[in-house]
C-alpha atoms as a printed R data frame, in Angstrom:
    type eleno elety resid chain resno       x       y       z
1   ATOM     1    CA   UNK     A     1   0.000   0.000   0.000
2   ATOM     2    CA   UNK     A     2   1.044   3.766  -0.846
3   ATOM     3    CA   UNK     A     3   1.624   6.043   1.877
4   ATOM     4    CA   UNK     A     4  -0.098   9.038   1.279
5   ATOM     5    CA   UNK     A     5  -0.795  11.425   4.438
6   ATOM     6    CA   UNK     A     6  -4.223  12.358   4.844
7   ATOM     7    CA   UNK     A     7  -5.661  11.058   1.894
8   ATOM     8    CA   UNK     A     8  -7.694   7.765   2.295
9   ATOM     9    CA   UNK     A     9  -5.751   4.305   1.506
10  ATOM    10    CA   UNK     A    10  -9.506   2.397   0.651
11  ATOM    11    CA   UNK     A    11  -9.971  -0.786   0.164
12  ATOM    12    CA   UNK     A    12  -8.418  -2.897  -3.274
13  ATOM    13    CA   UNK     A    13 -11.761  -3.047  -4.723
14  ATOM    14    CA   UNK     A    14 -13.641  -0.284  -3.256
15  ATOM    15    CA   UNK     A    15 -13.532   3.604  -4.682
16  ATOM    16    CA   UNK     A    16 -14.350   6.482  -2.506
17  ATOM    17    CA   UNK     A    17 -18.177   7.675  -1.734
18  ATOM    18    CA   UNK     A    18 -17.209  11.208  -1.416
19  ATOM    19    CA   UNK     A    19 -19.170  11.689   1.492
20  ATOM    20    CA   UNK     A    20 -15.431  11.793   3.266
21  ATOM    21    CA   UNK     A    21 -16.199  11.083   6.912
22  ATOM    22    CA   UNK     A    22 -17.685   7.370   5.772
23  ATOM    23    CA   UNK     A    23 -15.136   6.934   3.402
24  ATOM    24    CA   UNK     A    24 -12.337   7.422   6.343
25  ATOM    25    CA   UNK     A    25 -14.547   5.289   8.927
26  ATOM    26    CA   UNK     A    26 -14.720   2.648   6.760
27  ATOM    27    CA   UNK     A    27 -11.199   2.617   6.114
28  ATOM    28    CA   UNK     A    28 -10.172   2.098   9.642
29  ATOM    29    CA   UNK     A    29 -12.834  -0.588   9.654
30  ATOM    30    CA   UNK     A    30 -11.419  -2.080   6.965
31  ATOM    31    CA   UNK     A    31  -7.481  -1.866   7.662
32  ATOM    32    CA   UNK     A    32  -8.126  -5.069  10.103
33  ATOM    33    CA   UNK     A    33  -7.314  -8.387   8.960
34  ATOM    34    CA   UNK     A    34  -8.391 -11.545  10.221
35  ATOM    35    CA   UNK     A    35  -5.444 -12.650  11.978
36  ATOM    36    CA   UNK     A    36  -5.170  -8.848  13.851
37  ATOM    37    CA   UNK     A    37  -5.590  -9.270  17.511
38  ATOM    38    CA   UNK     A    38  -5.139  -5.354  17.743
39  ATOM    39    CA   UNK     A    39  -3.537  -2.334  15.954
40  ATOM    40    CA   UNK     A    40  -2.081   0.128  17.208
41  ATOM    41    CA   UNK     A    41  -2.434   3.779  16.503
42  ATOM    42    CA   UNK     A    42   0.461   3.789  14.253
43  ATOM    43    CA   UNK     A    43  -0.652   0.850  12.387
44  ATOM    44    CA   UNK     A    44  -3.724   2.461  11.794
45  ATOM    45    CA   UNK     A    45  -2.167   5.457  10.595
46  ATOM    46    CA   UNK     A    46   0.544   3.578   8.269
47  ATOM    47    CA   UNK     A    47  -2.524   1.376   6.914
48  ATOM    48    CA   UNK     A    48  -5.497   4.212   6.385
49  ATOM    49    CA   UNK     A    49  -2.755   7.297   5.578
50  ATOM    50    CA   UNK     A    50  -4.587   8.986   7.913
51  ATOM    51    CA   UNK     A    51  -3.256  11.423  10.715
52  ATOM    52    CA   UNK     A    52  -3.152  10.202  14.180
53  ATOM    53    CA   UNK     A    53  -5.621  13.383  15.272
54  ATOM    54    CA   UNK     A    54  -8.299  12.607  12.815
55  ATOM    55    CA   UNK     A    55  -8.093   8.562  13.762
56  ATOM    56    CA   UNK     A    56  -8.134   9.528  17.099
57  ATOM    57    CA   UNK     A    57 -11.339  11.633  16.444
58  ATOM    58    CA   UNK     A    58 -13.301   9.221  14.126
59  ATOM    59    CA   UNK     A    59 -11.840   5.937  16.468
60  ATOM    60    CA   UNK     A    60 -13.778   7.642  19.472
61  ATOM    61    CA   UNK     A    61 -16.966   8.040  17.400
62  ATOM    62    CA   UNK     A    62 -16.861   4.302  16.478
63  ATOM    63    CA   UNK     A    63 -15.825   3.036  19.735
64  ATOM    64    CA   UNK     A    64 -19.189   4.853  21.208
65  ATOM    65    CA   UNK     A    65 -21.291   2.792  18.772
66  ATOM    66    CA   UNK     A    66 -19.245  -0.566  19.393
67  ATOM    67    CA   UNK     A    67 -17.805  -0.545  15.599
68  ATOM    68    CA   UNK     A    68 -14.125  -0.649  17.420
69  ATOM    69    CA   UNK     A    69 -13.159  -1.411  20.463
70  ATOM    70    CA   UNK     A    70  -9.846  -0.243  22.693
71  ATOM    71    CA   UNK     A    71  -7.921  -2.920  24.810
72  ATOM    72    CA   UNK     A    72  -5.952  -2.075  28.064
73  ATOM    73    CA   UNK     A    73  -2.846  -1.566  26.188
74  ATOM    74    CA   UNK     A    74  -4.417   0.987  23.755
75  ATOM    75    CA   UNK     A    75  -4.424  -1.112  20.759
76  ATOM    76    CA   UNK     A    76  -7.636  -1.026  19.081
77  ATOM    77    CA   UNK     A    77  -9.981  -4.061  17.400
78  ATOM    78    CA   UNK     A    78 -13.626  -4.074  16.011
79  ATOM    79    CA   UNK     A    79 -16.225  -4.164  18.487
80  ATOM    80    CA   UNK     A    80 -19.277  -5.952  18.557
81  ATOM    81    CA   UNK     A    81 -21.132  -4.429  15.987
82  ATOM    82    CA   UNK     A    82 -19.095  -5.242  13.423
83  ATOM    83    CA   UNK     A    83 -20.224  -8.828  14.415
84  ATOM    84    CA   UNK     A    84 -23.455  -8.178  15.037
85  ATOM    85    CA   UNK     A    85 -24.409  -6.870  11.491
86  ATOM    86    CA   UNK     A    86 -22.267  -9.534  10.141
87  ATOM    87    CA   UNK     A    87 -24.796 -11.914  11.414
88  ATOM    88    CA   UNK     A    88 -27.373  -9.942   9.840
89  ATOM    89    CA   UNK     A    89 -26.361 -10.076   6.854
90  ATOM    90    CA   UNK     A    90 -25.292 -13.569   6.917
91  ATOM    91    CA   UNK     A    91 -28.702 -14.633   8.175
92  ATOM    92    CA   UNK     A    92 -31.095 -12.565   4.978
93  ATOM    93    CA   UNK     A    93 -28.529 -13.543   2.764
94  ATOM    94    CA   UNK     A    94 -30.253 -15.947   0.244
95  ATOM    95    CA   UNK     A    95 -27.922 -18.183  -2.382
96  ATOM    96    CA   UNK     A    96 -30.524 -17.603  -5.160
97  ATOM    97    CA   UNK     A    97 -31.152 -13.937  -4.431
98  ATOM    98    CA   UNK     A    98 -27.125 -13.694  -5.495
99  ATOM    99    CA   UNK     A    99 -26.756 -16.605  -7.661
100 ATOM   100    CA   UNK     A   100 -29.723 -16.090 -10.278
101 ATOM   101    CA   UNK     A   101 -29.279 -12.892 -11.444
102 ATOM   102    CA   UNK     A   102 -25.531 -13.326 -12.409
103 ATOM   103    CA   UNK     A   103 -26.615 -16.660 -13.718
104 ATOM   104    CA   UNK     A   104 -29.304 -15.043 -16.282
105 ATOM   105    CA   UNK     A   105 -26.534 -12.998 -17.116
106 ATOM   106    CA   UNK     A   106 -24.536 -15.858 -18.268
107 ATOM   107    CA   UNK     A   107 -27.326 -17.482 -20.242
108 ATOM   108    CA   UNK     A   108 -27.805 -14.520 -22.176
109 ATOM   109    CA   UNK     A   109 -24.346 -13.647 -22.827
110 ATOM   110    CA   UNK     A   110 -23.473 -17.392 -24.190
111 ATOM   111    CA   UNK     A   111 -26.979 -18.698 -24.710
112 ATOM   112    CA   UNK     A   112 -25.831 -22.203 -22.775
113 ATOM   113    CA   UNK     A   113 -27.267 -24.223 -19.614
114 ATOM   114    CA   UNK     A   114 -26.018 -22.480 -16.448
115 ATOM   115    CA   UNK     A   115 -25.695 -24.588 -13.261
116 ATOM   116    CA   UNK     A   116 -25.054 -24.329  -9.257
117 ATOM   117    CA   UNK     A   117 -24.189 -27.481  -7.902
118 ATOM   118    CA   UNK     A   118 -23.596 -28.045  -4.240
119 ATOM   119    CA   UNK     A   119 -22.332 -30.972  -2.370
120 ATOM   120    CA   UNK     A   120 -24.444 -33.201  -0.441
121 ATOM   121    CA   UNK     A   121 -21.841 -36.124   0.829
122 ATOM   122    CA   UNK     A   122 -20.854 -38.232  -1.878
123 ATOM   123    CA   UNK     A   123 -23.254 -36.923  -4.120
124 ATOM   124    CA   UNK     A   124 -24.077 -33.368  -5.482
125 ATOM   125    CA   UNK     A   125 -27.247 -31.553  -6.498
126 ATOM   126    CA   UNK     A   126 -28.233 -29.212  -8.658
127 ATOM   127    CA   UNK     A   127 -29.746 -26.506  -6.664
128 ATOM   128    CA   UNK     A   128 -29.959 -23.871  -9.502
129 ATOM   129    CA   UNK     A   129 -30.431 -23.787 -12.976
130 ATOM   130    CA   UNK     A   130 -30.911 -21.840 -16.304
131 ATOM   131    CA   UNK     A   131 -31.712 -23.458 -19.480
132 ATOM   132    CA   UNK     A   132 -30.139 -23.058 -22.736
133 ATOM   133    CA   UNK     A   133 -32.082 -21.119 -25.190
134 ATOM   134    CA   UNK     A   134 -31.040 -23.553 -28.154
135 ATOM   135    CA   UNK     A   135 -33.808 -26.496 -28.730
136 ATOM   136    CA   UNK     A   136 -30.258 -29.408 -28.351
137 ATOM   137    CA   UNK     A   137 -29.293 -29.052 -24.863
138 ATOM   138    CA   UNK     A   138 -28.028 -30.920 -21.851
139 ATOM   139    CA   UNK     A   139 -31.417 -32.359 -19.628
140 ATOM   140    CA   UNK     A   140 -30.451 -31.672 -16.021
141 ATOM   141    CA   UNK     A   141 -32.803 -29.979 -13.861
142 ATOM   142    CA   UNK     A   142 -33.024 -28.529 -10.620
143 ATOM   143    CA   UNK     A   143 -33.137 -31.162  -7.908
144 ATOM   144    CA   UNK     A   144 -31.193 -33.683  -9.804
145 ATOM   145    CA   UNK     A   145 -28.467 -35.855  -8.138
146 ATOM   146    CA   UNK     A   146 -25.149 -36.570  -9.691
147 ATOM   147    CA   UNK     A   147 -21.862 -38.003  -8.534
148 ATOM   148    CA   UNK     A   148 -18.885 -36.173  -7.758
149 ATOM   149    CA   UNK     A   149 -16.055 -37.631  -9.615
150 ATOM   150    CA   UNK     A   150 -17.780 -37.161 -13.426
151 ATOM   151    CA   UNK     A   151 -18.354 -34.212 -14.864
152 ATOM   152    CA   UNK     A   152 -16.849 -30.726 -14.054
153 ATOM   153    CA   UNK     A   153 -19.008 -29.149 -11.126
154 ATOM   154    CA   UNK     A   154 -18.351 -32.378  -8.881
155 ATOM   155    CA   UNK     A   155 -14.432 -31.901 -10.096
156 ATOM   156    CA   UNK     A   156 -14.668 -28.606  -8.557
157 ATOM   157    CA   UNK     A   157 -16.546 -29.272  -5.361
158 ATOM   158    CA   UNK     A   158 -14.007 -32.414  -4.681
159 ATOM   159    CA   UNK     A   159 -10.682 -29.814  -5.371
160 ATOM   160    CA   UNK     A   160 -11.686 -27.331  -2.818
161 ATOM   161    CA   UNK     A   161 -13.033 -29.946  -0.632
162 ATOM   162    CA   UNK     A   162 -10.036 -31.358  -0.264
163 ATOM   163    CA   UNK     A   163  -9.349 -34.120  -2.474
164 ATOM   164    CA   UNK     A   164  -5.826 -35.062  -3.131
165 ATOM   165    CA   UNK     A   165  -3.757 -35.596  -6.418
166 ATOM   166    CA   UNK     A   166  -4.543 -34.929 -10.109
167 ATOM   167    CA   UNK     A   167  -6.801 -33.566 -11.475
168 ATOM   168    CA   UNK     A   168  -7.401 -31.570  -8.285
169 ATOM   169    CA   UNK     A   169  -4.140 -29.538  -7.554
170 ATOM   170    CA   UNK     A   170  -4.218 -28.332 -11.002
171 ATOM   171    CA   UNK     A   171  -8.204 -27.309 -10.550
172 ATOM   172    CA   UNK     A   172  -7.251 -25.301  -7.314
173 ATOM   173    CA   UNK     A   173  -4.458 -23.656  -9.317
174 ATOM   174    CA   UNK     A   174  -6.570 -22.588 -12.399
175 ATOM   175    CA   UNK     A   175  -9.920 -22.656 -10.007
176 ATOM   176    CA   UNK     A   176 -11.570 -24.066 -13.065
177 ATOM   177    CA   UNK     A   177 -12.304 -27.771 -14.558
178 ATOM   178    CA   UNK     A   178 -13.200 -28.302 -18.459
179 ATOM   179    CA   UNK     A   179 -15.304 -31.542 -18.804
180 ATOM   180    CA   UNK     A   180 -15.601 -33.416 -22.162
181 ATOM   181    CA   UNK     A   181 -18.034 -36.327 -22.190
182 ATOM   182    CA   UNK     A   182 -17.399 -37.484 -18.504
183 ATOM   183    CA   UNK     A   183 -21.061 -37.611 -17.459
184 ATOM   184    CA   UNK     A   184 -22.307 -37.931 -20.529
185 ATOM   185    CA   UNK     A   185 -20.546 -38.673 -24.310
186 ATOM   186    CA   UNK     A   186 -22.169 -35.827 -25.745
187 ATOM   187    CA   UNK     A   187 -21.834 -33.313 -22.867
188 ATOM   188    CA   UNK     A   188 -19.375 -31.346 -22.098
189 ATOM   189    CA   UNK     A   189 -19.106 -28.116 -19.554
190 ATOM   190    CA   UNK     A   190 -16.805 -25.476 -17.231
191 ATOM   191    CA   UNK     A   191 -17.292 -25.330 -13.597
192 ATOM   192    CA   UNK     A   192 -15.539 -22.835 -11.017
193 ATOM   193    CA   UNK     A   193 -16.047 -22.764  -7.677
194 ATOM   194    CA   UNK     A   194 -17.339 -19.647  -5.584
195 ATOM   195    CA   UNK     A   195 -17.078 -19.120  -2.042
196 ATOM   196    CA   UNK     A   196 -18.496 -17.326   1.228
197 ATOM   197    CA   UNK     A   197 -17.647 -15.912   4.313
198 ATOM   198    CA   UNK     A   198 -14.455 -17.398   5.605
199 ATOM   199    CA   UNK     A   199 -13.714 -18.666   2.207
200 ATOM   200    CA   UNK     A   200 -16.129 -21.656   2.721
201 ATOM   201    CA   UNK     A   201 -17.162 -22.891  -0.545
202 ATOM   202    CA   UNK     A   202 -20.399 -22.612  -1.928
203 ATOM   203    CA   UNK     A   203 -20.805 -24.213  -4.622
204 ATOM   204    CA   UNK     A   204 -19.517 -25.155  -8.442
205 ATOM   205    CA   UNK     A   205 -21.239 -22.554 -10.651
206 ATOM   206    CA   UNK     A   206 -20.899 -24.269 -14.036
207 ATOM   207    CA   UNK     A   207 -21.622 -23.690 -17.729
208 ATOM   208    CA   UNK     A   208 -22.816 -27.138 -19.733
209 ATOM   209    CA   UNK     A   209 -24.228 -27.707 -23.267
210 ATOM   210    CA   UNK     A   210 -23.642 -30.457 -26.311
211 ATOM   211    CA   UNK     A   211 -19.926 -31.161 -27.426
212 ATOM   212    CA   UNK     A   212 -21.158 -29.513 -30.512
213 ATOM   213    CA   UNK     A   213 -21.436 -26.544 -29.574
214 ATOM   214    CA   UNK     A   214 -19.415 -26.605 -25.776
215 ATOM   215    CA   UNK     A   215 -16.021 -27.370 -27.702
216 ATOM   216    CA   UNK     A   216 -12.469 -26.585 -25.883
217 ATOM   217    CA   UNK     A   217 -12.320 -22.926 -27.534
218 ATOM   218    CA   UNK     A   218 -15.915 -22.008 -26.406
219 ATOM   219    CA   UNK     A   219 -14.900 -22.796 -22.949
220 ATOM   220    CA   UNK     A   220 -11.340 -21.338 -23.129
221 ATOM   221    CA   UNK     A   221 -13.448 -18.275 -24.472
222 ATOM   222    CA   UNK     A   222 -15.945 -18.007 -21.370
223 ATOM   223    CA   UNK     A   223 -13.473 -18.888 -18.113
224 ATOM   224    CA   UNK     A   224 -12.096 -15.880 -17.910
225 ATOM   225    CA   UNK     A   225 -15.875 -14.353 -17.481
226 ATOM   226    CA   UNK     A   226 -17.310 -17.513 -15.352
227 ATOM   227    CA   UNK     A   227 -14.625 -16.609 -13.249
228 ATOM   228    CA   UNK     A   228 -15.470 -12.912 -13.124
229 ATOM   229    CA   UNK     A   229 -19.132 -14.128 -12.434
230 ATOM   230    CA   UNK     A   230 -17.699 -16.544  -9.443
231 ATOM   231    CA   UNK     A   231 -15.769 -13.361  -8.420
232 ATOM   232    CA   UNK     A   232 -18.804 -11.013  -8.079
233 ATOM   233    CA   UNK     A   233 -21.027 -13.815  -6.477
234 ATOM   234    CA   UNK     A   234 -18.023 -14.501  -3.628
235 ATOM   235    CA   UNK     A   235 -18.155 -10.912  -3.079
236 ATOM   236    CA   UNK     A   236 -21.842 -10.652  -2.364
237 ATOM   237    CA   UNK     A   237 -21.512 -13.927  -0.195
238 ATOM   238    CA   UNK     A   238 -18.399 -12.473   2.285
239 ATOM   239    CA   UNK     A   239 -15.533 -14.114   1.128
240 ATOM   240    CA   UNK     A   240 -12.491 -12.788  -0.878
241 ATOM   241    CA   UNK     A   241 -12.299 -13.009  -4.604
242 ATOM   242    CA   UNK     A   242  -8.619 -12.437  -4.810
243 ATOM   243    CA   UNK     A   243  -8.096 -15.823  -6.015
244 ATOM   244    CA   UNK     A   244 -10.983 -16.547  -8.487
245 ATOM   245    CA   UNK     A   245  -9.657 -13.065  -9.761
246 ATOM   246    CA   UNK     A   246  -6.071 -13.467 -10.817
247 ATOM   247    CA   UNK     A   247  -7.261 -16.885 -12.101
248 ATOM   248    CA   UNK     A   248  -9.830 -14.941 -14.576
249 ATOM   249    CA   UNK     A   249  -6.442 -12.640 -15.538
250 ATOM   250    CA   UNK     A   250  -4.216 -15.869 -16.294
């Protein structure tokens, strides 16, 4: 991060407001990490670019509504609140509310069969889906129960569950699996994986048609923007994209 005094070092993927009193709140908020037990003043101020006077004035307005709070040796940590809407968020949050937009999205951009499969044990389920506009398409529907080790969106649920060996280190590496005719002869599809708070994963959010028309260029054409998609959905679901995007730049 650039050090530049008094003007506000915001988050990677955020830009200002310009209502400048939120904008330099929510930079102290957001200068913690999750393996800070405390930060001091100066941290704050090296972190933020802020001056130690105005921390110290916007630090006591969000210690007296619990965003921060000040330990005994005068570091400072979030306070409750932070927590507290956390939880709120966490508990209205709805996969489909985030999920089917982005999906429609896809669907109209590539015309293809969009997917969301999650993992139930040794199996997985479709628990969202968007047709392909084309009349020759893959028949899976919402509800349906597959195994994990055919077909690219149980490829991509066993690599970031876990699962050891190839193909799976190279699917966490390139967060993406290309499936030709593993399920299904005439089937093939692109899965990546997207994730939630605490990097927990989700799901596989795929893309699946005939090998007619789902070739190795189509898919080669599309990761980059599944991966965008998987990006944008992580985000809204409180985990960190950073991953999912510098595997959309590759």
């Amino acid at each position: 991060m650039t050090r530049s005094r008094g003007v506000v070092q915001m988050p990677k993927d955020s830009e200002p407001s310009g209502v400048d009193v939120l904008d330099r709140a929510f930079a102290i908020l957001f200068a913690f990490r999750s393996d800070d037990a405390g930060l001091s003043l100066a941290e704050l101020s090296e972190r933020t670019g802020l001056y130690k006077s105005t921390l110290l004035r916007l630090a006591g307005a969000l210690i007296h509504h619990k965003f921060l709070s000040r330990l005994d040796d005068g570091r400072y940590r979030l306070g409750p609140a932070s927590f507290v809407l956390g939880c709120h968020y966490q508990a209205g949050l709805r996969l489909g509310d985030v999920l089917l937009p982005l999906m429609r999205e896809l669907n109209r951009e590539f015309g293809e069969a969009v997917s969301f499969h999650i993992r139930e044990g040794d199996r997985r389920i479709c628990l969202h889906r968007i047709d392909s506009t084309f009349s020759i398409r893959a028949q899976v529907r919402e509800g349906d129960v597959q195994g994990l080790e055919l077909g690219a969106g149980g490829r991509v649920l066993l690599a970031f569950s876990g699962a050891e060996g190839e193909p799976y280190e190279s699917v966490r590496r390139s967060h993406s699996y290309m499936s030709f005719g593993e399920r299904d002869p005439e089937t093939a599809g692109i899965s990546v994986p997207v994730f939630g708070i605490g990097q927990r994963l989700q799901g596989a959010l795929g893309i699946v048609g005939p090998t007619s028309r789902v070739d190795r260029p189509f898919m080669e054409r599309v990761r980059g923007r599944l991966l965008a998609v998987a990006a944008e959905a992580t985000e809204a679901l409180g985990g960190n994209s950073a991953s999912l995007r510098h595997a959309a730049a590759l």
